[in-house]
Short mmCIF file of C-alpha atoms in Angstrom, two decimals:
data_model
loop_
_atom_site.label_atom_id
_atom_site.label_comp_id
_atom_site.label_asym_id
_atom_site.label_seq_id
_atom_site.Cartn_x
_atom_site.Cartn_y
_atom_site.Cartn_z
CA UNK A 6 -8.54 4.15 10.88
CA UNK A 7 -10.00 1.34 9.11
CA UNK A 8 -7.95 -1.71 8.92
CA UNK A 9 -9.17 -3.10 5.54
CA UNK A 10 -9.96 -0.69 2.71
CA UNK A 11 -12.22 -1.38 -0.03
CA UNK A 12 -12.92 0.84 -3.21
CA UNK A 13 -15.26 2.43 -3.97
CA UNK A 14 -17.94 2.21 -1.66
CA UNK A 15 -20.75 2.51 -4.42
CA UNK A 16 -20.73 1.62 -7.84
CA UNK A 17 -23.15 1.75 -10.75
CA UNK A 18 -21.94 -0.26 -13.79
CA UNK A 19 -23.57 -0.55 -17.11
CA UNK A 20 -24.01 -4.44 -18.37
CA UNK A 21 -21.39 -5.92 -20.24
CA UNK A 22 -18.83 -3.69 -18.68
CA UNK A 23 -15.93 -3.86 -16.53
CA UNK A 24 -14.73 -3.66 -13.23
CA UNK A 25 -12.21 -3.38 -10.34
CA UNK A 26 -12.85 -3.74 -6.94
CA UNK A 27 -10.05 -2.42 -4.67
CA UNK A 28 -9.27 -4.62 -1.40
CA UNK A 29 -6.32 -3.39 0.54
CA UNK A 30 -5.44 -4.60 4.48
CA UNK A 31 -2.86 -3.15 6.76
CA UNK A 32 -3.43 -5.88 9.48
CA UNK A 33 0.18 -7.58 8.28
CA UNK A 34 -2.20 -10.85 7.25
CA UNK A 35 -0.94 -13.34 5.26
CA UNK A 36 -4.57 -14.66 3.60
CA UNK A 37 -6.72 -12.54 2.04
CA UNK A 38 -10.82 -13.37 0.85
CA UNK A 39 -13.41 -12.20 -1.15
CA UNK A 40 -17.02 -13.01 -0.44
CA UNK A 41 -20.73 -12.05 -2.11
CA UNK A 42 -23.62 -10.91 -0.16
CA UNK A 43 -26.54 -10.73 -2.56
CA UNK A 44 -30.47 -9.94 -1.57
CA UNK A 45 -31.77 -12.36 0.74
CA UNK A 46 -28.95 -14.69 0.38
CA UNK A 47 -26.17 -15.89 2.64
CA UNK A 48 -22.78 -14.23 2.27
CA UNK A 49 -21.11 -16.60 -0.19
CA UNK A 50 -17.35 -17.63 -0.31
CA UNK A 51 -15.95 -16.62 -3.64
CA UNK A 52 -11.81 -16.69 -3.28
CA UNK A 53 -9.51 -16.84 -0.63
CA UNK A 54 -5.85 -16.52 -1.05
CA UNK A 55 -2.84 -17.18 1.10
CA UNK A 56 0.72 -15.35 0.69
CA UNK A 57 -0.61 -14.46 -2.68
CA UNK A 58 -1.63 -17.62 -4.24
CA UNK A 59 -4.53 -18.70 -4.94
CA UNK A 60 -5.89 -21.24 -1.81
CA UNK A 61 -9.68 -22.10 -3.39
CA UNK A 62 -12.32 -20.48 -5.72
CA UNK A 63 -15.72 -21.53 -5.48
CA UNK A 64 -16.88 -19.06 -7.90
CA UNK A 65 -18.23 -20.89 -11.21
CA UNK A 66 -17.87 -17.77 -13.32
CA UNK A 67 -14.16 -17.12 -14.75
CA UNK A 68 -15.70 -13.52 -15.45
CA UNK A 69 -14.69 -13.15 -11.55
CA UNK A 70 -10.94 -12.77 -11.53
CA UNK A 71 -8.86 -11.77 -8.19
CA UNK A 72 -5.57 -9.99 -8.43
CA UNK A 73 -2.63 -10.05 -5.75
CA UNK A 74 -0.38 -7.28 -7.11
CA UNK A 75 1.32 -7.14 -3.12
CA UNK A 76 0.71 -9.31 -0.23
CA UNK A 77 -1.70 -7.15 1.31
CA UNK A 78 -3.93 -6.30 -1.81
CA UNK A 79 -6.77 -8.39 -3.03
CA UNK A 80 -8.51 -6.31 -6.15
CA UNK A 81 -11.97 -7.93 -7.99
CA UNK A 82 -12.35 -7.83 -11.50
CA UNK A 83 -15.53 -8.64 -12.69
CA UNK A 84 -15.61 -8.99 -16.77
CA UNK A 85 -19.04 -8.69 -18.89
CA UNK A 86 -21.17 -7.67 -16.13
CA UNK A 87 -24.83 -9.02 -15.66
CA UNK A 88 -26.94 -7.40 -13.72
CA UNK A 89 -27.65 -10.93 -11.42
CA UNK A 90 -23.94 -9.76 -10.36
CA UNK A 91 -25.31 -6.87 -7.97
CA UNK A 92 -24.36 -7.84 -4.79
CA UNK A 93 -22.18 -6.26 -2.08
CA UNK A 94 -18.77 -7.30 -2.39
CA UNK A 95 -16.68 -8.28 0.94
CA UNK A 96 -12.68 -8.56 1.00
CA UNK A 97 -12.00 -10.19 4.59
CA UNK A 98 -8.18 -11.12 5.84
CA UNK A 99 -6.85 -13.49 8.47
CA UNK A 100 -3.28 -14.16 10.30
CA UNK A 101 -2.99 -17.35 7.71
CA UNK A 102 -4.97 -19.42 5.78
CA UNK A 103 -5.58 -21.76 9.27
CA UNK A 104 -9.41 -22.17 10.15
CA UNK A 105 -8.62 -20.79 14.15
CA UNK A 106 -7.75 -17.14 12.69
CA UNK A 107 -10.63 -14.44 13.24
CA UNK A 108 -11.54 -12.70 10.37
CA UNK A 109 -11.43 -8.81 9.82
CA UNK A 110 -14.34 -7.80 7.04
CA UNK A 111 -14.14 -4.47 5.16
CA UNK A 112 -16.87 -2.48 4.84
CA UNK A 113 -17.77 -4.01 1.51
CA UNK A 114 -18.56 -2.59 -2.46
CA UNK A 115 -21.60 -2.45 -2.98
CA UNK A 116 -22.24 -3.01 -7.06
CA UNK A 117 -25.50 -2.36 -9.08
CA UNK A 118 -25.28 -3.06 -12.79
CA UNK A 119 -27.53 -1.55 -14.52
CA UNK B 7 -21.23 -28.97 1.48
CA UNK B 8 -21.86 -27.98 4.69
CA UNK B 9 -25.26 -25.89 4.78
CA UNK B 10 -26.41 -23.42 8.19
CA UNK B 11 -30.12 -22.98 9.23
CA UNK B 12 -30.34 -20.14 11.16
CA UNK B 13 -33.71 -19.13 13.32
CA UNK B 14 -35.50 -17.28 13.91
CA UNK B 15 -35.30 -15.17 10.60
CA UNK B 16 -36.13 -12.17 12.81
CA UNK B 17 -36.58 -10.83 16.41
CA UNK B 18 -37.81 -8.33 18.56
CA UNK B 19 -36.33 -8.10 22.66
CA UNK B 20 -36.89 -5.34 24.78
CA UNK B 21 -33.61 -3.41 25.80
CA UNK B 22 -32.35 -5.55 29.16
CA UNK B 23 -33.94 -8.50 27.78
CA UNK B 24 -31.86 -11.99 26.99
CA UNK B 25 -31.89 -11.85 23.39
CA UNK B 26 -31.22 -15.83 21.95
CA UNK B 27 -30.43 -16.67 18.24
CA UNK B 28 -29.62 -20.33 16.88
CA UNK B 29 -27.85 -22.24 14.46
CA UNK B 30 -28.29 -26.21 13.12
CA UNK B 31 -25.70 -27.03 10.35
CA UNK B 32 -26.00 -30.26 8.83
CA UNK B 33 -23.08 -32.51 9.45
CA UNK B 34 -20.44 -32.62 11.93
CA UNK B 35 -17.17 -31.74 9.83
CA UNK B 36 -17.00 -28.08 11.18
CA UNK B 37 -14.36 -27.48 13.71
CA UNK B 38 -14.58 -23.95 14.13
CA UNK B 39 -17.98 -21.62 14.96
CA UNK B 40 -18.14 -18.34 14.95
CA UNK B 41 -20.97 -15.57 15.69
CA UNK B 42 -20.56 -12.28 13.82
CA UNK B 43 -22.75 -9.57 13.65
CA UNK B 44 -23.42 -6.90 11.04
CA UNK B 45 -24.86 -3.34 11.42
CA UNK B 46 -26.88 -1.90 8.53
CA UNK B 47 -24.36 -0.71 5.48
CA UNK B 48 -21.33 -2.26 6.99
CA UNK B 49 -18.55 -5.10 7.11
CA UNK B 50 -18.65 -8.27 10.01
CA UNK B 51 -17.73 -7.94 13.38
CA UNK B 52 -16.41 -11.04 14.73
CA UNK B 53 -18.29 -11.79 18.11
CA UNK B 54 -17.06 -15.19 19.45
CA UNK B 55 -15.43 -17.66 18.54
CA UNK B 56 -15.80 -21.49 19.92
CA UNK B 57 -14.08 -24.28 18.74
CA UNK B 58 -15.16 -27.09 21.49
CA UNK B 59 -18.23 -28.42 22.73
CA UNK B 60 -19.40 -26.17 25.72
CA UNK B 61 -19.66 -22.54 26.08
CA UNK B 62 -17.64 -19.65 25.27
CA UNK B 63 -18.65 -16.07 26.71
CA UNK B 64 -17.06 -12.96 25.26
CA UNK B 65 -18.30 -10.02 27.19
CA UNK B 66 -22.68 -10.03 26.89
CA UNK B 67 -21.88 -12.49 23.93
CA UNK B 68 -21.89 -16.21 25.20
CA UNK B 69 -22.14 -19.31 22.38
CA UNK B 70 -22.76 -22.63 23.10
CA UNK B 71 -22.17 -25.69 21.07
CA UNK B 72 -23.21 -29.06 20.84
CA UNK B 73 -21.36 -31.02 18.08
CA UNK B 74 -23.77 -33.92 18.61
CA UNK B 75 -27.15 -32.24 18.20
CA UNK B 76 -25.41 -30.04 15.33
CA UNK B 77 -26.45 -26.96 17.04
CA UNK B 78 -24.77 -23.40 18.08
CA UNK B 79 -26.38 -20.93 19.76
CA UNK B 80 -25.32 -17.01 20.93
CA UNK B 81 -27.15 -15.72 23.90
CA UNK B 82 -27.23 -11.90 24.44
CA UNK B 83 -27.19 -10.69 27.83
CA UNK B 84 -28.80 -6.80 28.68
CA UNK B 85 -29.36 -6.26 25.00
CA UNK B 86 -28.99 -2.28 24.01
CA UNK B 87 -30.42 -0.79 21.38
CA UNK B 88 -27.14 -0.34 19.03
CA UNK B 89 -27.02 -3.98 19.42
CA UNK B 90 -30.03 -4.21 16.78
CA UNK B 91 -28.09 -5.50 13.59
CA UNK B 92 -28.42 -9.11 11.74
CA UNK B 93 -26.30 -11.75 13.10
CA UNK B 94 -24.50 -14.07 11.21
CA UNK B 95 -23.03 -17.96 12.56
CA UNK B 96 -20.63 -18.67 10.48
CA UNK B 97 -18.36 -22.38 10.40
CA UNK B 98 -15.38 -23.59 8.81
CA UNK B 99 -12.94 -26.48 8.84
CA UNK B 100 -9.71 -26.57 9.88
CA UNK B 101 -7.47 -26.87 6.36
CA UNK B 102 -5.30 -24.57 4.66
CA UNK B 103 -7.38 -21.93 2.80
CA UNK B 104 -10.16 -22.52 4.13
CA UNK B 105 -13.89 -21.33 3.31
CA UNK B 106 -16.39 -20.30 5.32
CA UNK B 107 -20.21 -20.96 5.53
CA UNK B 108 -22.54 -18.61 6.71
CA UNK B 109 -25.74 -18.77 8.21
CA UNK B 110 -28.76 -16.19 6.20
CA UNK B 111 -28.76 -14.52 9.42
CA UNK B 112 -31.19 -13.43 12.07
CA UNK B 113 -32.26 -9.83 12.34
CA UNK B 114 -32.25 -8.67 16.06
CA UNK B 115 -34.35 -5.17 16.76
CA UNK B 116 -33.85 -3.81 20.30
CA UNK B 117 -36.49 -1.49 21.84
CA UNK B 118 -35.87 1.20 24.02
#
């Protein structure tokens, strides 16, 4: 059974829409983390959070905005969507927010705005 | 910000051969390294993980690092086939939070 669930797997958007990406772990982690793999790019750090606060956001866009309804959900909502925003989008969790904890990836959304 | 060179960009072993990938970052903040690797259409699979100088082996996956010469490495032993999938280094430093930086990856491709 997969340990970190993300929904949906595939999604076509039109642009200026907008969406929700579902993250939900059942690892008992306390810090959750979204990340950004575009085309030939490295995977990018976008948010991580730690019991449900906010811990850093190195995304400059406010259009990105995560959402910690329960400890061990981490949803994406992505406002007025560009097309430059099609990317596959990774929710990763660790123990805590320390830098020795392994992360566990999902399998990722992967987003095409159209 | 810290910023990861991996090389080569891509690269071919034949199944049983030692398969080596590398990594330079570009200061020596980072505390922790990490090798992942990631299969076409799906998430990261954490491979080692190596915090000190030295080597680390986990299974056919062995990293070494060198702090001074700002250089990581994961060395493959008896390479299969279903190991053919990019792999990522990935470093971090040791605060609260923290972020990770990844490496763009190398592309490995075993043959049978």
């Amino acid at each position: 059974d997969p340990k970190i669930i993300q929904k949906p797997k595939y999604l076509v958007a039109v642009t200026g829409s907008e969406k929700i990406l579902i993250c939900e772990q059942y690892l008992g982690h306390n810090a959750m983390y979204w990340y950004r793999q575009s085309a030939k790019k490295p995977l990018e750090f976008m948010f991580s959070y730690s019991y449900q606060k906010l811990m850093d956001n190195q995304t400059a866009s406010s259009r990105f905005q995560p959402q910690s309804s329960k400890k061990n959900h981490l949803d994406l909502q992505i406002t007025a969507l560009k097309p430059d925003d099609s990317a596959t989008y990774f929710c990763a969790s660790s123990q805590d927010g320390g830098a020795n904890s392994d992360y566990t990836f999902g399998s990722g959304t992967r987003l095409l705005v159209i | 910000q810290q910023k990861v060179q991996q090389s080569p960009e891509s690269l071919t072993v034949s199944e049983g051969a030692m398969a080596s990938l590398n990594c330079t970052f570009s200061d020596g903040t980072s505390d922790n390294f990490r090798w992942y690797r990631q299969h076409s259409g799906k998430g990261l699979e954490v491979l080692v993980s190596i915090f000190s100088d030295g080597e680390k082996e986990e299974g056919r996956f062995t990293a070494h690092l060198n702090r001074a010469s700002l250089h990581v490495s994961l060395h493959i032993r008896e390479p299969q086939p279903s190991d053919s999938a990019v792999y990522l280094c990935a470093m971090s430093r040791g605060t609260g939070g923290y972020k990770v930086v990844f490496g763009s990856g190398t592309r490995l491709l075993v043959s049978p």
